[in-house]
Tab-separated table of C-alpha atoms in Angstrom:
chain	number	residue	atom	x	y	z
A	1	MET	CA	12.018	136.458	-30.568
A	2	LEU	CA	12.157	138.822	-27.631
A	3	THR	CA	12.949	142.489	-28.180
A	4	PRO	CA	15.780	144.142	-26.199
A	5	MET	CA	13.171	145.804	-24.166
A	6	GLU	CA	11.393	142.645	-23.300
A	7	LYS	CA	14.696	141.023	-22.251
A	8	ALA	CA	15.408	144.116	-20.018
A	9	ASP	CA	11.957	143.793	-18.473
A	10	ILE	CA	12.627	140.082	-17.555
A	11	LEU	CA	15.965	140.988	-15.974
A	12	THR	CA	14.251	143.741	-13.982
A	13	GLU	CA	11.630	141.324	-12.733
A	14	ALA	CA	14.323	138.905	-11.668
A	15	LEU	CA	16.269	141.564	-9.727
A	16	PRO	CA	14.456	141.286	-6.410
A	17	TYR	CA	14.746	137.633	-6.404
A	18	ILE	CA	18.454	137.764	-7.298
A	19	GLN	CA	18.875	140.243	-4.302
A	20	ALA	CA	16.876	138.034	-1.982
A	21	PHE	CA	18.679	134.744	-2.824
A	22	TYR	CA	22.150	136.170	-3.048
A	23	GLY	CA	24.537	134.216	-0.730
A	24	LYS	CA	21.738	131.766	0.156
A	25	ILE	CA	21.825	127.861	-0.163
A	26	VAL	CA	19.384	126.414	-2.525
A	27	VAL	CA	19.078	122.536	-2.655
A	28	VAL	CA	17.844	121.232	-5.993
A	29	LYS	CA	16.806	117.640	-6.570
A	30	TYR	CA	16.304	116.349	-10.076
A	31	GLY	CA	15.651	113.163	-11.862
A	32	GLY	CA	13.242	111.428	-14.166
A	33	ASN	CA	12.745	113.024	-17.595
A	34	ALA	CA	14.947	115.900	-16.714
A	35	MET	CA	17.826	113.589	-16.645
A	36	THR	CA	16.801	111.240	-19.597
A	37	ASP	CA	16.083	114.132	-22.034
A	38	PRO	CA	19.427	115.658	-23.069
A	39	ALA	CA	17.901	119.046	-23.970
A	40	LEU	CA	16.082	119.280	-20.654
A	41	GLU	CA	19.116	118.062	-18.596
A	42	GLU	CA	21.208	120.840	-20.251
A	43	MET	CA	18.584	123.439	-19.314
A	44	VAL	CA	18.508	122.215	-15.741
A	45	LEU	CA	22.306	122.278	-15.423
A	46	LYS	CA	22.583	125.682	-17.187
A	47	ASP	CA	19.971	127.090	-14.674
A	48	VAL	CA	22.077	125.782	-11.761
A	49	ILE	CA	25.198	127.222	-13.101
A	50	LEU	CA	23.425	130.642	-13.624
A	51	MET	CA	22.349	130.494	-9.986
A	52	LYS	CA	25.883	129.968	-8.871
A	53	LEU	CA	27.170	132.762	-11.081
A	54	ILE	CA	24.742	135.381	-9.768
A	55	GLY	CA	25.624	134.602	-6.070
A	56	MET	CA	23.428	131.757	-4.995
A	57	LYS	CA	24.887	128.552	-3.417
A	58	PRO	CA	23.242	125.525	-5.294
A	59	VAL	CA	23.575	121.968	-3.991
A	60	LEU	CA	22.366	119.381	-6.561
A	61	VAL	CA	20.912	116.104	-5.480
A	62	HIS	CA	20.054	113.588	-8.181
A	63	GLY	CA	18.128	110.425	-8.555
A	64	GLY	CA	18.401	108.045	-11.549
A	65	GLY	CA	15.284	105.657	-11.445
A	66	PRO	CA	15.028	105.176	-15.296
A	67	MET	CA	18.801	104.354	-15.576
A	68	ILE	CA	18.529	101.896	-12.688
A	69	ASP	CA	15.536	100.276	-14.397
A	70	HIS	CA	17.491	99.982	-17.565
A	71	TRP	CA	20.289	98.227	-15.995
A	72	LEU	CA	18.177	95.966	-13.899
A	73	GLU	CA	16.350	94.877	-17.175
A	74	ARG	CA	19.665	94.179	-18.824
A	75	LEU	CA	20.721	92.014	-15.860
A	76	ASP	CA	17.410	90.424	-15.736
A	77	ILE	CA	16.625	91.561	-12.093
A	78	LYS	CA	12.956	92.276	-11.423
A	79	ALA	CA	12.076	95.820	-10.225
A	80	GLU	CA	9.398	96.236	-7.496
A	81	PHE	CA	7.948	99.252	-5.771
A	82	ILE	CA	5.966	99.837	-2.634
A	83	ASP	CA	4.480	103.254	-1.905
A	84	GLY	CA	6.834	104.752	-4.373
A	85	LEU	CA	10.053	103.212	-2.775
A	86	ARG	CA	12.182	100.567	-4.765
A	87	VAL	CA	12.356	97.181	-2.975
A	88	THR	CA	16.126	96.737	-2.907
A	89	ASP	CA	17.729	93.248	-2.351
A	90	LYS	CA	21.464	92.858	-2.399
A	91	PRO	CA	21.794	92.444	-6.342
A	92	THR	CA	19.501	95.432	-6.798
A	93	MET	CA	21.588	97.476	-4.376
A	94	GLU	CA	24.756	96.703	-6.283
A	95	VAL	CA	23.170	98.108	-9.378
A	96	VAL	CA	21.841	101.077	-7.598
A	97	GLU	CA	25.210	101.998	-6.284
A	98	MET	CA	27.112	101.330	-9.488
A	99	VAL	CA	24.463	103.515	-11.477
A	100	LEU	CA	23.906	106.353	-8.926
A	101	ALA	CA	27.261	106.794	-7.288
A	102	GLY	CA	29.258	105.819	-10.399
A	103	LYS	CA	27.907	106.418	-13.768
A	104	VAL	CA	25.081	108.981	-13.259
A	105	ASN	CA	26.967	111.067	-10.709
A	106	LYS	CA	30.088	111.471	-12.653
A	107	GLU	CA	28.253	112.122	-15.915
A	108	VAL	CA	26.380	114.966	-14.256
A	109	VAL	CA	29.630	116.381	-12.926
A	110	SER	CA	31.333	116.119	-16.378
A	111	ARG	CA	28.343	117.943	-17.974
A	112	ILE	CA	28.476	120.775	-15.527
A	113	GLN	CA	32.174	121.161	-16.184
A	114	LYS	CA	31.505	121.213	-19.894
A	115	LEU	CA	28.990	123.932	-19.502
A	116	GLY	CA	31.413	126.149	-17.568
A	117	GLY	CA	30.621	125.215	-13.996
A	118	LYS	CA	32.734	123.753	-11.224
A	119	ALA	CA	31.319	120.614	-9.631
A	120	VAL	CA	32.329	117.733	-7.252
A	121	GLY	CA	30.518	114.518	-7.194
A	122	LEU	CA	29.596	112.834	-3.969
A	123	CYS	CA	27.443	110.107	-2.539
A	124	GLY	CA	25.972	109.955	1.012
A	125	LYS	CA	28.709	107.630	2.048
A	126	ASP	CA	31.502	110.049	1.543
A	127	ALA	CA	32.737	111.459	4.832
A	128	GLY	CA	29.728	109.939	6.586
A	129	MET	CA	27.625	112.766	5.017
A	130	VAL	CA	24.339	110.792	5.087
A	131	ARG	CA	23.696	108.240	7.816
A	132	ALA	CA	20.761	105.914	7.655
A	133	ARG	CA	19.052	102.880	8.968
A	134	ARG	CA	16.984	100.250	7.144
A	135	VAL	CA	13.364	100.783	6.603
A	136	THR	CA	11.471	97.941	8.179
A	137	GLN	CA	8.038	99.291	8.762
A	138	PRO	CA	5.234	98.787	7.670
A	139	ARG	CA	7.170	96.313	5.545
A	140	ASP	CA	10.827	95.354	5.112
A	141	LEU	CA	12.017	96.817	1.819
A	142	GLY	CA	15.506	95.245	1.854
A	143	LEU	CA	18.496	97.596	1.610
A	144	VAL	CA	16.248	100.778	1.689
A	145	GLY	CA	17.233	103.379	4.047
A	146	GLU	CA	15.756	106.262	5.982
A	147	VAL	CA	17.989	109.149	7.032
A	148	THR	CA	19.163	109.276	10.644
A	149	GLY	CA	21.751	111.978	10.490
A	150	VAL	CA	23.538	114.456	8.121
A	151	ASP	CA	27.041	115.734	8.376
A	152	THR	CA	27.239	118.943	6.266
A	153	SER	CA	30.895	119.763	6.747
A	154	LEU	CA	32.092	118.339	3.409
A	155	ILE	CA	29.409	120.100	1.429
A	156	LEU	CA	29.986	123.452	3.206
A	157	THR	CA	33.687	123.158	2.501
A	158	LEU	CA	32.966	122.601	-1.188
A	159	ILE	CA	30.560	125.511	-1.252
A	160	GLU	CA	33.053	127.808	0.408
A	161	LYS	CA	35.662	126.739	-2.340
A	162	ASP	CA	33.168	127.785	-4.924
A	163	PHE	CA	32.147	124.257	-6.119
A	164	ILE	CA	28.716	123.018	-6.915
A	165	PRO	CA	28.249	119.715	-4.784
A	166	VAL	CA	26.471	117.034	-6.767
A	167	VAL	CA	25.059	114.291	-4.388
A	168	SER	CA	23.724	110.813	-5.343
A	169	SER	CA	21.233	109.244	-2.879
A	170	VAL	CA	23.333	106.206	-1.484
A	171	GLY	CA	23.850	106.382	2.192
A	172	ALA	CA	25.757	104.420	4.810
A	173	GLY	CA	23.914	102.122	7.094
A	174	GLU	CA	24.746	101.561	10.884
A	175	ASP	CA	27.233	98.816	9.933
A	176	GLY	CA	28.684	100.608	6.937
A	177	GLU	CA	26.473	98.758	4.416
A	178	SER	CA	25.205	100.682	1.360
A	179	LEU	CA	21.590	101.732	1.639
A	180	ASN	CA	19.244	102.964	-1.260
A	181	ILE	CA	17.527	106.200	-0.056
A	182	ASN	CA	14.893	108.068	-1.997
A	183	ALA	CA	16.410	111.132	-3.668
A	184	ASP	CA	13.662	113.399	-2.529
A	185	THR	CA	14.316	112.278	1.093
A	186	VAL	CA	17.974	112.986	0.721
A	187	ALA	CA	17.418	116.326	-0.670
A	188	SER	CA	14.885	117.237	1.959
A	189	ALA	CA	17.373	115.901	4.795
A	190	LEU	CA	20.279	117.973	3.270
A	191	GLY	CA	18.021	121.025	2.888
A	192	GLY	CA	17.102	120.876	6.566
A	193	ALA	CA	20.694	120.239	7.772
A	194	LEU	CA	22.072	123.054	5.662
A	195	LYS	CA	19.170	125.327	6.700
A	196	ALA	CA	18.600	126.058	3.017
A	197	HIS	CA	16.636	129.060	1.856
A	198	LYS	CA	14.787	126.997	-0.627
A	199	LEU	CA	14.445	123.350	-1.515
A	200	VAL	CA	13.204	122.660	-5.078
A	201	LEU	CA	12.117	119.148	-6.131
A	202	LEU	CA	11.990	118.746	-9.974
A	203	THR	CA	9.622	115.896	-10.789
A	204	ASP	CA	7.789	114.343	-13.758
A	205	VAL	CA	4.408	115.881	-12.623
A	206	GLU	CA	3.229	119.472	-12.213
A	207	GLY	CA	3.256	119.287	-8.468
A	208	ILE	CA	1.235	117.560	-5.710
A	209	PHE	CA	-2.222	116.397	-6.771
A	210	LEU	CA	-5.047	115.858	-4.287
A	211	GLY	CA	-8.202	113.717	-4.884
A	212	ASP	CA	-8.765	110.846	-7.248
A	213	GLY	CA	-10.102	110.538	-10.801
A	214	GLU	CA	-11.960	113.529	-12.269
A	215	SER	CA	-11.800	115.342	-8.877
A	216	ARG	CA	-8.020	115.205	-8.890
A	217	LYS	CA	-6.503	118.755	-8.845
A	218	LEU	CA	-3.154	120.430	-8.412
A	219	ALA	CA	-2.421	122.010	-4.985
A	220	SER	CA	-0.682	125.305	-5.503
A	221	GLN	CA	0.050	125.433	-1.761
A	222	LEU	CA	-0.159	122.951	1.088
A	223	PHE	CA	0.686	123.282	4.801
A	224	ALA	CA	3.087	120.821	6.057
A	225	LYS	CA	0.962	119.987	9.157
A	226	ASP	CA	-1.789	118.699	6.812
A	227	ILE	CA	0.306	116.126	4.935
A	228	PRO	CA	-0.048	113.122	7.427
A	229	GLY	CA	-3.742	113.363	7.076
A	230	LEU	CA	-3.783	113.583	3.440
A	231	ILE	CA	-1.675	110.393	3.194
A	232	ALA	CA	-3.985	108.571	5.884
A	233	GLY	CA	-7.031	109.768	3.902
A	234	GLY	CA	-5.718	108.379	0.656
A	235	GLU	CA	-5.498	111.722	-1.167
A	236	LEU	CA	-1.797	111.346	-1.494
A	237	THR	CA	-0.600	108.111	-3.016
A	238	GLY	CA	2.290	106.307	-4.788
A	239	GLY	CA	5.460	108.289	-5.534
A	240	MET	CA	3.886	111.492	-4.148
A	241	ILE	CA	4.039	110.186	-0.565
A	242	PRO	CA	7.915	110.245	-0.210
A	243	LYS	CA	7.882	113.717	-1.958
A	244	ALA	CA	5.365	115.112	0.389
A	245	GLN	CA	6.784	113.537	3.528
A	246	GLY	CA	10.266	114.934	2.542
A	247	CYS	CA	8.741	118.454	2.093
A	248	MET	CA	7.158	118.044	5.514
A	249	GLU	CA	10.351	116.995	7.187
A	250	ALA	CA	12.347	119.757	5.415
A	251	VAL	CA	10.001	122.408	6.643
A	252	ALA	CA	10.148	121.002	10.121
A	253	SER	CA	13.995	121.019	9.944
A	254	GLY	CA	14.095	124.740	9.063
A	255	VAL	CA	13.977	125.028	5.273
A	256	GLU	CA	12.252	128.302	4.515
A	257	ASN	CA	10.596	127.410	1.152
A	258	VAL	CA	9.878	123.988	-0.318
A	259	HIS	CA	8.659	123.635	-3.896
A	260	ILE	CA	7.718	120.622	-6.166
A	261	ILE	CA	7.735	121.560	-9.744
A	262	ASP	CA	7.526	119.972	-13.223
A	263	GLY	CA	10.987	119.413	-14.458
A	264	ARG	CA	9.631	118.694	-17.945
A	265	LYS	CA	8.976	122.345	-18.464
A	266	PRO	CA	11.921	124.252	-20.086
A	267	HIS	CA	13.798	126.236	-17.549
A	268	ALA	CA	11.349	125.321	-14.846
A	269	LEU	CA	13.978	126.078	-12.155
A	270	LEU	CA	14.275	129.606	-13.312
A	271	LEU	CA	10.517	130.057	-13.657
A	272	GLU	CA	10.195	129.013	-10.036
A	273	VAL	CA	13.130	131.006	-8.552
A	274	PHE	CA	13.119	134.224	-10.652
A	275	THR	CA	9.525	135.057	-11.669
A	276	ASN	CA	6.501	136.480	-9.858
A	277	GLU	CA	4.129	133.589	-10.829
A	278	GLY	CA	6.111	130.580	-9.997
A	279	ILE	CA	4.985	126.960	-10.798
A	280	GLY	CA	4.111	123.773	-9.075
A	281	THR	CA	3.193	123.212	-5.345
A	282	TRP	CA	4.630	125.334	-2.486
A	283	VAL	CA	4.696	123.446	0.883
A	284	ARG	CA	4.563	125.963	3.690
């Protein structure tokens, strides 16, 4: 149990960060265990609400891979992944859109409301917010999209009206078809388009790891310019590839700070934003 003085010290340490981030847009992406563990999810959403109440402007982007897998299994549809991206045929896309834009998105909004926040749920198709085209190289992944454009007008309107935008990663293709886009990629694209002060990706790992086997180690900092070489050299693999690429693209688009942190840690978001130490990997 903290003493009153220890609590005061914590608030004092946080003050410079509160001042630095006041009025700034912070894009937060979360998914994985942070969404399937009720206690962790409540902590994440409380952290986001706290950020809003002290003057920051959070935008929440969510995934929902475990929930998609659950429904695919129930419907006897096989799940397949290549380089961390879900191969998405038409039946899979119907499940993805149903789960992400429908069930998960509105549940997140409802929980924020219950905790005292004000939120509006969106998907990338709303108001043409996230435009995309199908990924065909190096292999056709079906209805999987890569972002080609972002319209931030709806999100900025919601921020101005004091709402927390909650965005699911379904985008609109060139002919209006629904496309499944990696949530890290959507968060990075939104962060860049919004010129966010900070982009935080909550994941199921401690950060970006380099190397293989016993030599594998956490990278506390990476330079965005080095990421293509790390991928080509095999030091970045699997689900870390879209995360690292998204960070690289976000930095190139103007996001000032990009962080990949372990969403399984209690109050990971507050530890990253409001403490001197921080956690995870900082992409510069």
